[in-house]
Structures are given as structure tokens and as C-alpha cells.
Short mmCIF file of C-alpha atoms in Angstrom, two decimals:
data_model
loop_
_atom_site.label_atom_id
_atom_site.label_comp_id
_atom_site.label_asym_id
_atom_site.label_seq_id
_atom_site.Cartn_x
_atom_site.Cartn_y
_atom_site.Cartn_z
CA UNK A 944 -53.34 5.48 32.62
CA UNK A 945 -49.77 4.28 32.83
CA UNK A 946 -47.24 7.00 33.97
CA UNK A 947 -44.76 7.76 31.14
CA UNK A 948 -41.76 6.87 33.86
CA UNK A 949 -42.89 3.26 34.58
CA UNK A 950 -39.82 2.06 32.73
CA UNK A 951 -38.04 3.28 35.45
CA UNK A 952 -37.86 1.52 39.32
CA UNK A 953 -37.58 3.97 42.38
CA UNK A 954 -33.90 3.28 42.41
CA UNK A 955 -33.58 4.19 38.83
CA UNK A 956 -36.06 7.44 39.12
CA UNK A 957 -33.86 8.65 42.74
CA UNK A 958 -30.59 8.37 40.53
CA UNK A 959 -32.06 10.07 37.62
CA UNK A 960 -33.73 12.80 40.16
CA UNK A 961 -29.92 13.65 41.00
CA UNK A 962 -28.21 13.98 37.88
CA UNK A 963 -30.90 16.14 37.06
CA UNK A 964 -29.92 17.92 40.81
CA UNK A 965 -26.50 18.21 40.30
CA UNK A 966 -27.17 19.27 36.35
CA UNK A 967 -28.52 22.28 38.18
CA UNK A 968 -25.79 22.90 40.55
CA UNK A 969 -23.56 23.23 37.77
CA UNK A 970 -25.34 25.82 35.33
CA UNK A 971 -26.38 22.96 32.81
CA UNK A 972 -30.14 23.30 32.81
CA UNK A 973 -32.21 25.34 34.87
CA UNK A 974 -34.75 23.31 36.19
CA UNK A 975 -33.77 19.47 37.37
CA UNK A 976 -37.67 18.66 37.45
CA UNK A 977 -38.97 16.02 35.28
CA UNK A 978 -41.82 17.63 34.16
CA UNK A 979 -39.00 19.87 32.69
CA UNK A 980 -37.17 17.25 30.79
CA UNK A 981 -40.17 16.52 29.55
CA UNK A 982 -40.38 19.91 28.03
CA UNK A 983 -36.67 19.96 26.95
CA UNK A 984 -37.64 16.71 25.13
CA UNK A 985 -40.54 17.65 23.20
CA UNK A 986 -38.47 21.34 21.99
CA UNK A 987 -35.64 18.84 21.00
CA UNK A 988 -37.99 16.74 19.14
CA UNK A 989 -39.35 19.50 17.30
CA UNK A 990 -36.04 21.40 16.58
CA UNK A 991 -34.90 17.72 15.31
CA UNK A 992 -38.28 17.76 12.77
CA UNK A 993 -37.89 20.82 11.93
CA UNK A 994 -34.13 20.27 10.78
CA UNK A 995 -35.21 17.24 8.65
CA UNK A 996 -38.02 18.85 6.78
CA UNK A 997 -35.76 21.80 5.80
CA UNK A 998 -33.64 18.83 4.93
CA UNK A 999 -30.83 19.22 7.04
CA UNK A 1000 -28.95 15.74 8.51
CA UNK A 1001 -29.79 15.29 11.90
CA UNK A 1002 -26.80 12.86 14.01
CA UNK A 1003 -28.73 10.25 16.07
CA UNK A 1004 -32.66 9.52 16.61
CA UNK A 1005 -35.03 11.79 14.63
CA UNK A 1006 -37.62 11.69 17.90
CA UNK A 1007 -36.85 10.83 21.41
CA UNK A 1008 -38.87 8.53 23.09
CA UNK A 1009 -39.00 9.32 27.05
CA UNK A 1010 -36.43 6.47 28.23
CA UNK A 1011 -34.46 7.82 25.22
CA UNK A 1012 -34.59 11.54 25.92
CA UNK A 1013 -33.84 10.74 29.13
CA UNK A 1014 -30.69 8.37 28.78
CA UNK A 1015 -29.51 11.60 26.09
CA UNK A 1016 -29.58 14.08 28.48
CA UNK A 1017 -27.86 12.05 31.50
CA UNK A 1018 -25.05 10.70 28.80
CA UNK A 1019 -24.89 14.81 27.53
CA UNK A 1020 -24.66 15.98 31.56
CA UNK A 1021 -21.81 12.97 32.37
CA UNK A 1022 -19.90 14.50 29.27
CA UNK A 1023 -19.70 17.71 29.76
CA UNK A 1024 -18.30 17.12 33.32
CA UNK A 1025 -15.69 14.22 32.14
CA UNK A 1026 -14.43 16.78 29.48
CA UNK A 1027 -14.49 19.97 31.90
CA UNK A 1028 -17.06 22.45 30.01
CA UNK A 1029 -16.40 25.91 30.61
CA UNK A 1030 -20.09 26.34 32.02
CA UNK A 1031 -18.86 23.88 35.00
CA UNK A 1032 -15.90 25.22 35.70
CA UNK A 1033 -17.26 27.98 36.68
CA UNK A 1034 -19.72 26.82 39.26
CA UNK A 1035 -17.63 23.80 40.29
CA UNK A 1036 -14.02 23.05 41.53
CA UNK A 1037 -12.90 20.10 39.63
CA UNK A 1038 -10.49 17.65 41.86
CA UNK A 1039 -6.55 18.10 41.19
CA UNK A 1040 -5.39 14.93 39.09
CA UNK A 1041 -2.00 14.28 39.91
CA UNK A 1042 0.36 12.51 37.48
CA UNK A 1043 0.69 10.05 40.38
CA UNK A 1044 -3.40 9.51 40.32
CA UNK A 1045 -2.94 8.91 36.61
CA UNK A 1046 -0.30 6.02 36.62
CA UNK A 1047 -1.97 4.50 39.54
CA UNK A 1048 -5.77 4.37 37.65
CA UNK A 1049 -3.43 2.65 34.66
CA UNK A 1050 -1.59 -0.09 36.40
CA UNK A 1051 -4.78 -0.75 38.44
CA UNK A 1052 -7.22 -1.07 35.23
CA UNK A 1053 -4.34 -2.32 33.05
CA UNK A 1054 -7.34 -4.71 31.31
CA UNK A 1055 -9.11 -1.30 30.04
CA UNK A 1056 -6.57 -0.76 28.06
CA UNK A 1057 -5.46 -3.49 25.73
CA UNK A 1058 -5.80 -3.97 22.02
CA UNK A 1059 -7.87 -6.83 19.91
CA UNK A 1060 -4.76 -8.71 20.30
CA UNK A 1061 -4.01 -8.97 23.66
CA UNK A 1062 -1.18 -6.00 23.78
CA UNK A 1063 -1.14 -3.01 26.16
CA UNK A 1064 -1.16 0.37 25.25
CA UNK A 1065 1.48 2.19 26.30
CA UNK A 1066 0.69 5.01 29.39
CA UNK A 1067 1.22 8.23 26.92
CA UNK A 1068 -1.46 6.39 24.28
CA UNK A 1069 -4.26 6.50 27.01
CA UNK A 1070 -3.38 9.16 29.37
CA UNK A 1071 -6.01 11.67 27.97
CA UNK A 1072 -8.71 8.49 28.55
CA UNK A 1073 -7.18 7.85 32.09
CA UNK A 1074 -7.94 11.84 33.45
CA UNK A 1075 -11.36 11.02 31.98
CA UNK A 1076 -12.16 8.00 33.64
CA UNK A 1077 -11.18 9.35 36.89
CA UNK A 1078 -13.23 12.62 36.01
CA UNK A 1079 -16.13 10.15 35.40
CA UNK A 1080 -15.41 8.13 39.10
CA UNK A 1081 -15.14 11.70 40.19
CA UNK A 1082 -19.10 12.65 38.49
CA UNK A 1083 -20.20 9.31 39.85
CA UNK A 1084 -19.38 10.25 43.71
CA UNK A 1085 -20.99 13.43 43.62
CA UNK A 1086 -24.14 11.83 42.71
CA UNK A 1087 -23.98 9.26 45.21
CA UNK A 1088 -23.09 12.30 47.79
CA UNK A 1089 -26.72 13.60 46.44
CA UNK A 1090 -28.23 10.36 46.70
CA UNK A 1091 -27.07 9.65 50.29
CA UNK A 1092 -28.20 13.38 51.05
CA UNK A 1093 -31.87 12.31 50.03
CA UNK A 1094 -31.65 9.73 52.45
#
């Protein structure tokens, strides 16, 4: 019998084990186990049936496969941090982002932000996108302060 997380390498399966860790230290789910986001999956798949037989639109795949469900939730976990959820902020102190931070991140990822054509887009256009990429380098290095904690 093959186990359902063989699409997965150890590295892989340690960095999922502490999203789902650190999903817990900040009040997202209540159990980081995998056995339950293997529950969570199956409820979403049948909320998501249930929705399309009563013919309601459902946004995105009708029924998660494992790698799927899995991806969804660590994509769901990343955003809610980047955009500063409510639910976080109150277990978590988010780092201060100082204008200074801000103009730094831009002129040292200046290639991030350019148009089709080649242009740049001007500091105020991508400011909001800047706080969240640093949020996101911010998510990142608590997980690897998890990961090295494991070790």
C-alpha cells in the first residue's frame, strides 16, 4: 500500500510539518497533524459537492486531491499572514516595516517590478506589494526558525 504522502520527500514533508506548526501558533487551525488535514480535506471536499449539487458556483477545483489540498491550505496559511488577518494579530506580533525597509526591498528587487515593456513602476504603484513581500520573507523565516528548531 503506497502512503498517500509519497509525493512528498522528507524535506518537503519537515517543511509542510511546520507550516502546519506555526498555522497552530497563530489560531489558524487547531490541530497541525496531518491526519488532520486530511480531515479538513475530505469536509472541504464535501462542503464543495454539496455546493455544486444545490447548484451553487464553486471558485477553483470541485475535489482536492491530497498534494492539492495540501498546496491550498499552505497558499491559504501564507495569505492570511502576508495580508495581516485579524486572527494573527492577535496571537502574533507582526515586525515594524519602516518606510526605509520599503524603499530599500524596491531599489534592491527593482526587476520585480517592471511592466511587459521594460518600464518601472513607480514606488507609490507597488508599495502595498512591497510591505507584502517583506511580510512573506518575514512568514518564510519563521518557518525556517521552526525547521532549525526540529533539528
Amino acid at each position: 500500500m503506497t502512503n498517500k504522502y509519497d509525493f512528498m520527500n522528507e524535506e518537503e514533508m519537515k517543511y509542510v510539518q511546520a507550516c502546519l506548526e506555526f498555522a497552530v501558533q497563530l489560531g489558524q487551525i487547531a490541530d497541525g497533524s496531518l491526519e488532520a488535514a486530511e480531515r479538513r480535506r475530505i469536509l472541504e471536499n464535501e462542503k464543495r459537492k454539496e455546493l455544486l449539487e444545490k447548484g451553487i458556483t464553486v471558485y477553483g477545483l470541485s475535489n482536492f486531491s491530497v498534494p492539492a489540498y495540501i498546496q491550498y491550505e499552505l497558499t491559504r496559511f501564507r495569505l492570511d499572514f502576508v495580508s495581516e488577518k485579524p486572527l494573527i494579530k492577535r496571537s502574533y506580533n507582526y515586525s515594524t516595516i519602516t518606510s526605509k525597509d520599503m524603499v530599500s526591498f524596491w531599489n534592491g528587487h527593482r526587476e520585480l517590478f517592471t511592466r511587459y515593456q521594460g518600464d518601472s513602476f513607480s514606488y507609490d504603484e507597488v508599495a502595498t506589494v512591497i510591505k507584502k513581500r517583506i511580510r512573506e520573507k518575514e512568514y518564510e523565516q519563521e518557518i525556517q526558525n521552526i525547521l532549525r528548531k526540529q533539528h
